[in-house]
Structures are given as C-alpha cells and as structure tokens.
XYZ file of C-alpha atoms in Angstrom:
393
model
C 25.936 -44.908 4.712
C 22.453 -46.400 5.262
C 19.259 -44.367 4.954
C 18.544 -44.944 8.648
C 21.911 -43.491 9.684
C 21.460 -40.468 7.391
C 18.011 -39.810 8.864
C 19.390 -40.106 12.404
C 22.234 -37.708 11.541
C 19.741 -35.137 10.194
C 17.623 -35.386 13.348
C 20.689 -34.918 15.574
C 21.823 -31.922 13.493
C 18.356 -30.359 13.684
C 18.187 -30.932 17.450
C 21.605 -29.341 17.990
C 20.579 -26.289 15.948
C 17.372 -25.870 17.961
C 19.322 -26.240 21.214
C 21.895 -23.658 20.155
C 19.141 -21.263 19.075
C 17.501 -21.575 22.507
C 20.859 -20.963 24.189
C 21.411 -17.887 21.962
C 18.006 -16.494 22.964
C 18.737 -17.059 26.667
C 22.142 -15.376 26.359
C 20.568 -12.458 24.507
C 17.983 -11.991 27.241
C 20.752 -12.245 29.859
C 22.690 -9.454 28.160
C 19.469 -7.424 28.053
C 19.035 -7.977 31.793
C 22.614 -6.843 32.380
C 22.031 -3.665 30.367
C 18.876 -2.940 32.387
C 20.824 -3.351 35.645
C 23.609 -1.040 34.436
C 20.985 1.542 33.415
C 19.419 1.365 36.883
C 16.270 -0.646 36.086
C 14.916 -3.833 37.642
C 15.409 -6.609 35.035
C 12.638 -8.797 36.515
C 10.169 -5.943 36.242
C 11.471 -5.237 32.756
C 10.873 -8.790 31.512
C 7.486 -8.808 33.238
C 6.477 -5.730 31.240
C 7.830 -7.328 28.077
C 5.629 -10.365 28.711
C 2.587 -8.222 29.495
C 3.264 -6.158 26.378
C 2.204 -9.203 24.338
C -0.064 -11.290 26.581
C -1.795 -8.632 28.659
C -4.904 -8.778 26.454
C -6.088 -10.384 23.184
C -5.678 -7.012 21.462
C -1.990 -6.942 22.393
C -1.595 -10.468 20.994
C -3.232 -9.336 17.762
C -0.885 -6.368 17.490
C 2.112 -8.666 18.042
C 0.973 -10.758 15.053
C 0.504 -7.633 12.917
C 4.036 -6.490 13.819
C 5.467 -9.955 13.094
C 3.799 -10.538 9.725
C 6.066 -8.425 7.450
C 9.302 -9.671 9.027
C 8.147 -13.290 8.712
C 7.778 -12.703 4.967
C 11.049 -10.821 4.515
C 12.753 -13.482 6.643
C 11.317 -16.133 4.330
C 12.608 -14.255 1.285
C 16.105 -14.012 2.766
C 15.918 -17.683 3.779
C 15.122 -18.730 0.200
C 18.115 -16.828 -1.177
C 20.375 -18.352 1.506
C 19.422 -21.833 0.290
C 21.112 -20.988 -3.031
C 24.174 -19.602 -1.290
C 23.090 -15.990 -1.891
C 23.147 -13.223 0.716
C 20.092 -11.118 -0.109
C 20.757 -7.774 1.558
C 18.114 -6.251 -0.707
C 15.071 -7.510 1.189
C 14.460 -3.952 2.405
C 14.465 -2.536 -1.119
C 12.251 -5.341 -2.410
C 9.850 -4.727 0.490
C 9.741 -1.006 -0.417
C 9.075 -1.831 -4.073
C 6.091 -3.875 -2.892
C 4.746 -0.935 -0.881
C 5.112 1.413 -3.867
C 3.195 -0.877 -6.226
C 0.549 -1.510 -3.552
C -0.073 2.210 -3.101
C -0.114 3.093 -6.799
C -2.477 0.249 -7.705
C -4.671 0.732 -4.634
C -4.910 4.493 -5.118
C -5.068 4.778 -8.907
C -7.119 1.838 -10.209
C -10.877 1.495 -10.020
C -11.606 -2.204 -9.621
C -14.021 -4.297 -7.506
C -13.065 -5.089 -3.868
C -11.750 -8.626 -4.413
C -10.055 -7.925 -7.748
C -8.187 -4.752 -6.755
C -6.083 -6.233 -3.909
C -5.446 -9.370 -5.971
C -4.135 -7.280 -8.884
C -1.996 -5.230 -6.471
C -0.477 -8.370 -4.917
C 0.283 -10.011 -8.279
C 1.840 -6.846 -9.747
C 3.864 -6.144 -6.583
C 5.271 -9.676 -6.540
C 6.080 -9.435 -10.247
C 7.930 -6.125 -9.822
C 9.668 -7.471 -6.685
C 10.774 -10.546 -8.663
C 12.217 -8.343 -11.413
C 13.969 -6.168 -8.810
C 15.497 -9.219 -7.146
C 16.360 -10.882 -10.475
C 18.310 -7.762 -11.479
C 20.786 -8.373 -8.646
C 20.909 -12.079 -9.545
C 21.618 -11.281 -13.205
C 24.447 -8.901 -12.290
C 25.909 -11.630 -10.068
C 25.599 -14.394 -12.680
C 26.701 -12.328 -15.704
C 29.417 -10.052 -14.307
C 30.367 -11.697 -10.996
C 29.425 -8.600 -8.955
C 28.621 -9.732 -5.431
C 24.927 -9.599 -4.580
C 25.597 -7.792 -1.285
C 26.929 -4.746 -3.160
C 24.227 -4.655 -5.828
C 21.321 -5.253 -3.416
C 22.481 -2.542 -1.007
C 22.600 -0.063 -3.906
C 19.131 -1.177 -5.042
C 17.838 -0.597 -1.491
C 18.652 3.101 -1.757
C 17.102 3.409 -5.202
C 13.845 1.969 -3.838
C 14.047 4.164 -0.729
C 14.326 7.443 -2.656
C 11.746 6.301 -5.198
C 9.250 5.773 -2.367
C 9.954 9.256 -0.974
C 9.489 10.739 -4.448
C 6.086 9.075 -4.840
C 5.054 9.869 -1.245
C 5.852 13.550 -1.871
C 3.964 13.427 -5.163
C 0.752 12.223 -3.459
C 1.322 13.777 -0.024
C -1.667 15.016 1.923
C -1.585 18.686 2.916
C 0.118 19.330 6.268
C 1.148 15.693 6.529
C 4.179 13.481 5.909
C 2.017 10.700 4.486
C 0.258 10.136 1.180
C -3.469 9.759 0.636
C -4.919 6.379 1.600
C -5.582 3.598 -0.892
C -9.193 2.941 -1.853
C -11.361 0.936 0.540
C -11.735 -1.714 -2.166
C -7.967 -2.357 -1.972
C -7.815 -2.918 1.791
C -7.292 -6.468 3.068
C -7.857 -5.945 6.811
C -9.994 -8.850 8.025
C -12.522 -7.232 10.372
C -12.997 -3.532 11.017
C -16.138 -4.090 13.109
C -14.909 -6.863 15.422
C -16.865 -5.568 18.427
C -20.132 -6.092 16.528
C -19.189 -9.409 14.912
C -17.653 -11.257 17.871
C -17.909 -11.703 21.599
C -15.235 -12.353 24.194
C -11.668 -13.073 23.103
C -12.073 -12.419 19.370
C -13.929 -9.148 19.832
C -10.722 -7.799 21.429
C -8.257 -9.789 19.296
C -9.559 -8.379 16.011
C -9.425 -4.815 17.279
C -5.837 -5.055 16.104
C -5.673 -4.664 12.308
C -5.236 -8.367 11.566
C -5.109 -8.725 7.782
C -4.877 -11.364 5.078
C -1.111 -10.889 4.994
C -0.770 -13.033 8.132
C -2.522 -15.914 6.365
C -0.545 -15.356 3.167
C 2.674 -15.519 5.214
C 1.788 -19.033 6.409
C 0.824 -20.081 2.871
C 4.115 -18.675 1.525
C 6.107 -20.635 4.131
C 4.391 -23.887 3.134
C 4.964 -23.227 -0.588
C 8.650 -22.370 -0.062
C 9.181 -25.478 2.097
C 7.574 -27.614 -0.616
C 9.647 -26.053 -3.394
C 12.922 -26.512 -1.520
C 12.277 -30.062 -0.334
C 9.930 -31.699 -2.829
C 10.757 -30.299 -6.287
C 13.604 -30.589 -8.762
C 13.873 -26.783 -8.763
C 14.552 -26.821 -5.023
C 17.136 -29.584 -5.440
C 18.942 -27.628 -8.157
C 18.840 -24.384 -6.177
C 20.312 -26.060 -3.093
C 22.918 -27.846 -5.227
C 24.097 -24.491 -6.596
C 24.196 -23.139 -3.042
C 26.306 -26.029 -1.797
C 28.801 -26.099 -4.665
C 28.386 -24.009 -7.799
C 31.225 -25.675 -9.735
C 30.035 -29.200 -8.954
C 26.452 -28.357 -9.908
C 27.639 -26.962 -13.258
C 29.618 -30.165 -13.837
C 26.371 -32.046 -13.170
C 24.583 -30.104 -15.916
C 22.862 -27.391 -13.846
C 22.913 -23.856 -15.237
C 24.066 -22.105 -12.050
C 23.686 -18.598 -13.510
C 20.048 -19.245 -14.352
C 19.379 -20.676 -10.880
C 20.947 -17.624 -9.209
C 18.614 -15.333 -11.148
C 15.612 -17.567 -10.334
C 16.480 -17.672 -6.636
C 16.827 -13.894 -6.338
C 13.609 -13.409 -8.314
C 11.617 -15.672 -5.981
C 13.246 -14.066 -2.940
C 12.370 -10.594 -4.249
C 8.761 -11.625 -4.921
C 8.330 -12.867 -1.348
C 9.805 -9.671 0.136
C 7.559 -7.575 -2.120
C 4.587 -9.602 -0.859
C 5.484 -8.381 2.630
C 5.397 -4.777 1.398
C 2.106 -4.987 -0.482
C 0.253 -6.646 2.410
C 1.686 -4.117 4.871
C 0.203 -1.219 2.880
C -3.114 -2.824 1.956
C -3.656 -4.378 5.381
C -2.198 -1.942 7.881
C -0.747 1.451 6.870
C -2.965 2.115 3.784
C -0.538 4.793 2.564
C 3.101 5.687 1.965
C 5.121 7.845 4.343
C 7.996 10.183 3.581
C 10.847 8.314 5.246
C 13.846 9.863 6.946
C 15.475 6.430 7.219
C 14.737 2.870 6.231
C 12.115 1.007 8.266
C 14.363 -2.079 8.608
C 11.740 -4.684 7.727
C 14.231 -6.303 5.358
C 17.113 -6.197 7.829
C 14.863 -7.607 10.556
C 14.014 -10.371 8.093
C 17.716 -11.114 7.781
C 17.906 -11.555 11.569
C 14.781 -13.732 11.527
C 16.284 -16.012 8.871
C 19.573 -16.359 10.765
C 17.798 -17.221 14.016
C 15.729 -19.835 12.169
C 18.928 -21.368 10.704
C 17.456 -20.613 7.257
C 14.614 -23.069 7.816
C 11.297 -21.913 6.262
C 9.178 -23.399 9.068
C 11.483 -21.936 11.712
C 11.019 -18.490 10.167
C 7.429 -18.428 11.494
C 8.543 -18.878 15.097
C 11.593 -16.618 14.951
C 9.495 -13.950 13.187
C 6.802 -14.133 15.868
C 9.484 -13.914 18.556
C 11.176 -10.845 17.061
C 7.884 -9.173 16.193
C 6.578 -9.711 19.712
C 9.784 -8.307 21.184
C 9.572 -5.197 19.000
C 5.931 -4.584 19.878
C 6.440 -5.297 23.594
C 9.318 -2.814 23.642
C 6.750 -0.009 23.454
C 5.096 -1.273 26.641
C 8.490 -1.429 28.337
C 9.060 2.218 27.463
C 5.609 3.297 28.674
C 5.683 1.360 31.933
C 9.282 1.942 33.055
C 10.700 4.689 30.852
C 13.240 2.234 29.430
C 14.467 3.256 25.966
C 13.001 0.957 23.297
C 16.553 0.533 21.932
C 17.037 -2.107 24.635
C 15.055 -4.433 22.350
C 17.526 -3.797 19.531
C 20.361 -4.668 21.931
C 18.671 -7.945 22.862
C 17.955 -8.855 19.229
C 21.478 -7.919 18.145
C 23.001 -10.046 20.898
C 20.841 -13.025 19.999
C 21.918 -12.758 16.359
C 25.563 -12.404 17.410
C 25.454 -15.649 19.378
C 23.463 -17.365 16.627
C 26.059 -16.387 14.015
C 29.028 -17.756 15.985
C 28.725 -21.342 14.615
C 28.421 -19.926 11.086
C 31.660 -17.985 11.561
C 33.437 -21.126 12.784
C 32.084 -23.116 9.825
C 33.386 -20.474 7.405
C 36.826 -20.501 9.090
C 36.877 -24.312 9.099
C 35.955 -24.445 5.397
C 38.644 -21.891 4.565
C 41.314 -23.818 6.505
C 40.220 -27.045 4.832
C 40.429 -25.402 1.409
C 43.912 -23.988 2.153
C 45.044 -27.415 3.334
C 43.700 -29.015 0.157
C 45.441 -26.375 -1.990
C 48.765 -26.996 -0.206
C 48.347 -30.741 -0.680
C 47.556 -30.317 -4.375
C 50.541 -27.996 -4.748
C 52.809 -30.561 -3.105
C 51.497 -33.312 -5.369
C 52.089 -31.071 -8.374
C 55.684 -30.411 -7.251
C 56.289 -34.146 -6.710
C 54.882 -34.969 -10.135
C 57.059 -32.281 -11.668
C 60.140 -33.757 -9.941
C 59.281 -37.280 -11.111
C 58.693 -36.063 -14.673
C 62.015 -34.250 -14.633
C 63.862 -37.390 -13.487
C 62.161 -39.482 -16.156
C 63.264 -37.008 -18.821
C 66.858 -37.053 -17.486
C 66.956 -40.861 -17.531
C 65.523 -40.896 -21.028
C 68.240 -38.524 -22.232
C 70.946 -40.714 -20.654
C 69.549 -43.839 -22.385
C 69.424 -42.028 -25.722
C 73.030 -40.873 -25.345
C 74.185 -44.404 -24.577
C-alpha cells in the first residue's frame, strides 16, 4: 500500500472518530434533556443555564479552566497507558499521591518561592512514577491484571491521605493547614490591581501554572508517542505483545515504563491542584473522582493526547456549569453525571464492537488452525500406514 493511501486512510479514520464523538456528545445531551423533561424541568432553560454557567462572565470562564485542569492531566495519564494496551484504573490513586507529596513538601520545607514548588512537583512526579510502576511491575512479573492492582493502590493512597490530613488537621476543621505561600503556584492573586477589563475578572478565578503545565505535558506526550523510538516500542507492545517480543522489544520493561510515565502525569495533576488551588489536604469521605473523570476524558478523546485538551475542557466546563444549573433551577447536579455517563456509554460502543470482532476473529483463526492440525495429523497417519505396508512387502 502506497504512503499516500495510508495517509488518506488515517485521515478518514480520524474524521470518523471525530464525527462519532460529536454524535455521542449530542446523544448524551439529548438524554440529559429527556431526564430534565421527566423531572419536570424545561430542557431549553436548563441548557441555557449550563451555557451561562461557563460563559456568563470571564470569571466563570476562568473557573471552568481551573476545574478542567486536573482532569486534563489525569486524562493524559490514562491516555498514555492506553497506548501501551494498559488500562490504568489507578489514576485516582496516583493523583492522590501527588496531593500528599505536594502538601508535605509545601508545608514542611523552607525553600525560596521558585525552588519550593519546583521541588514539590519533581518529587510528586517521582513518587507518582514509582506508584504507577509498581502496578506495571506486578503485571509484567506475575501477570496480575493492572485493573486489580491499581484499584487496590487507589484505596491505599486514599486512606494514606486521610491519615496525613488528620495528622495536620486544623482545629474545628476537616482540612489540614495550608502550604507555605512560597509553595503556591496561583498566577495572580491581585488581578483587579494588575489588569483592566476582561483579564481583571478572568484572573479572579485561581488560574495557576498547572493549566500551562497541562498543555506542555500534552505536547511532550504527543512527541514521545509519535516521534521517538520509545513511543514506537510502547505502541508496538500495546498492539501485540507477542509480536513485539519476537521483534526484540522487552515488553515487560515497556509495561513498567508506561505505567511509570502515566503515574507521573497523574501525580502532576495532584501536585498542581494542591499548590495552585486547594493549598491543603481534606479528610475525604469518598474519592474525588479526578482519576475516574480522566478515564472518561481519555475515552472521549479516543486516547489522543491533543484531543484530551478539548474533551477535558468540555467535561470540566460541564461539571462547573452544573453548579449554576442547581442554583438557577434547583436541578440536582447529578444530571451532569448522567449526561457525562451517557456520552461515555455511546463513545464506548465502537470499542465494544471492536473487542467482539477481534475475539470472533481470534476464535475463527483458532478453529482454522485446529482444522489444519487435524488434517496434518490425518495425512501423517496415512503416510505412516503406507510406509508400514511398503516395509512389509
């Protein structure tokens, strides 16, 4: 097949994925409208309030970006693991590990303003990489599926955060003390004095360096996957582990590397969330779902690093606008979860069909190989019988 035909095939495949994603979003919104009607609300008014929840003012737009930033990063981490054929359900735990390191470094260490957040980010990503690599090692060494190990690691991280939050809890509060001012990475805390017009309102939301780091991380991941030998080897393992091993690639090593990089990215989401927005740890009664939202973001983006930016902004905006929907109409914010869940359901349908198709194809190939083996056995048996007859004669 010529290079021109391959390029045209890739463009057509990309266009069909984008089209199906758009259709999935429309169907999800349609289901949301149906739920609003059943609940006795006007769907047009509901979607109007959703729109205003993001675009009513520059400050709302800023808050939508702040809400989107962590799930863009966790979505990117999940996306990277998917490229190696790994299902990283541990993005939530890796995110939590990042928040723990961010708090401990930001609260305990005495370093200059630029150095302290940099040290916190590097250490958080390192610990997140180790946490992710642990699941990859268990998968590569013992064959334990990464879904099981990462889910267990999520709970370890969850209870570890609660332990530390209790240890440094403020009196009469469910949150810890704040990190030092030198550790904070919020861009502008005095936007009204620095800017006029649009930006004076936009930066009243706690826009932080994490939003910029998310874009940088997307570019780096895209480059690694598409322009480096490491990316080629990781994707080769994801497509066919046995074939990649036959080609000389150490698949076990690549699995560990992929989970380590994925864990580092998810931990980056956690450290920037603490240093740029929350500034402390909270005693959690349940998981915050940043990692699971990242899983949805990656699926909607068809595991494309660039697409993660747009799907993350879409989901983050929906989640933030859901608060406005509740305030304006009294609609439960869970309606947003219904819409997001429906969108993911429709997005996952082609993946389900591809899995079924691959399984049927594999079963067909196994039956064919079995038949060939039986035929060869029959031919061998006949040859042996004829040989015995010739020897007897």
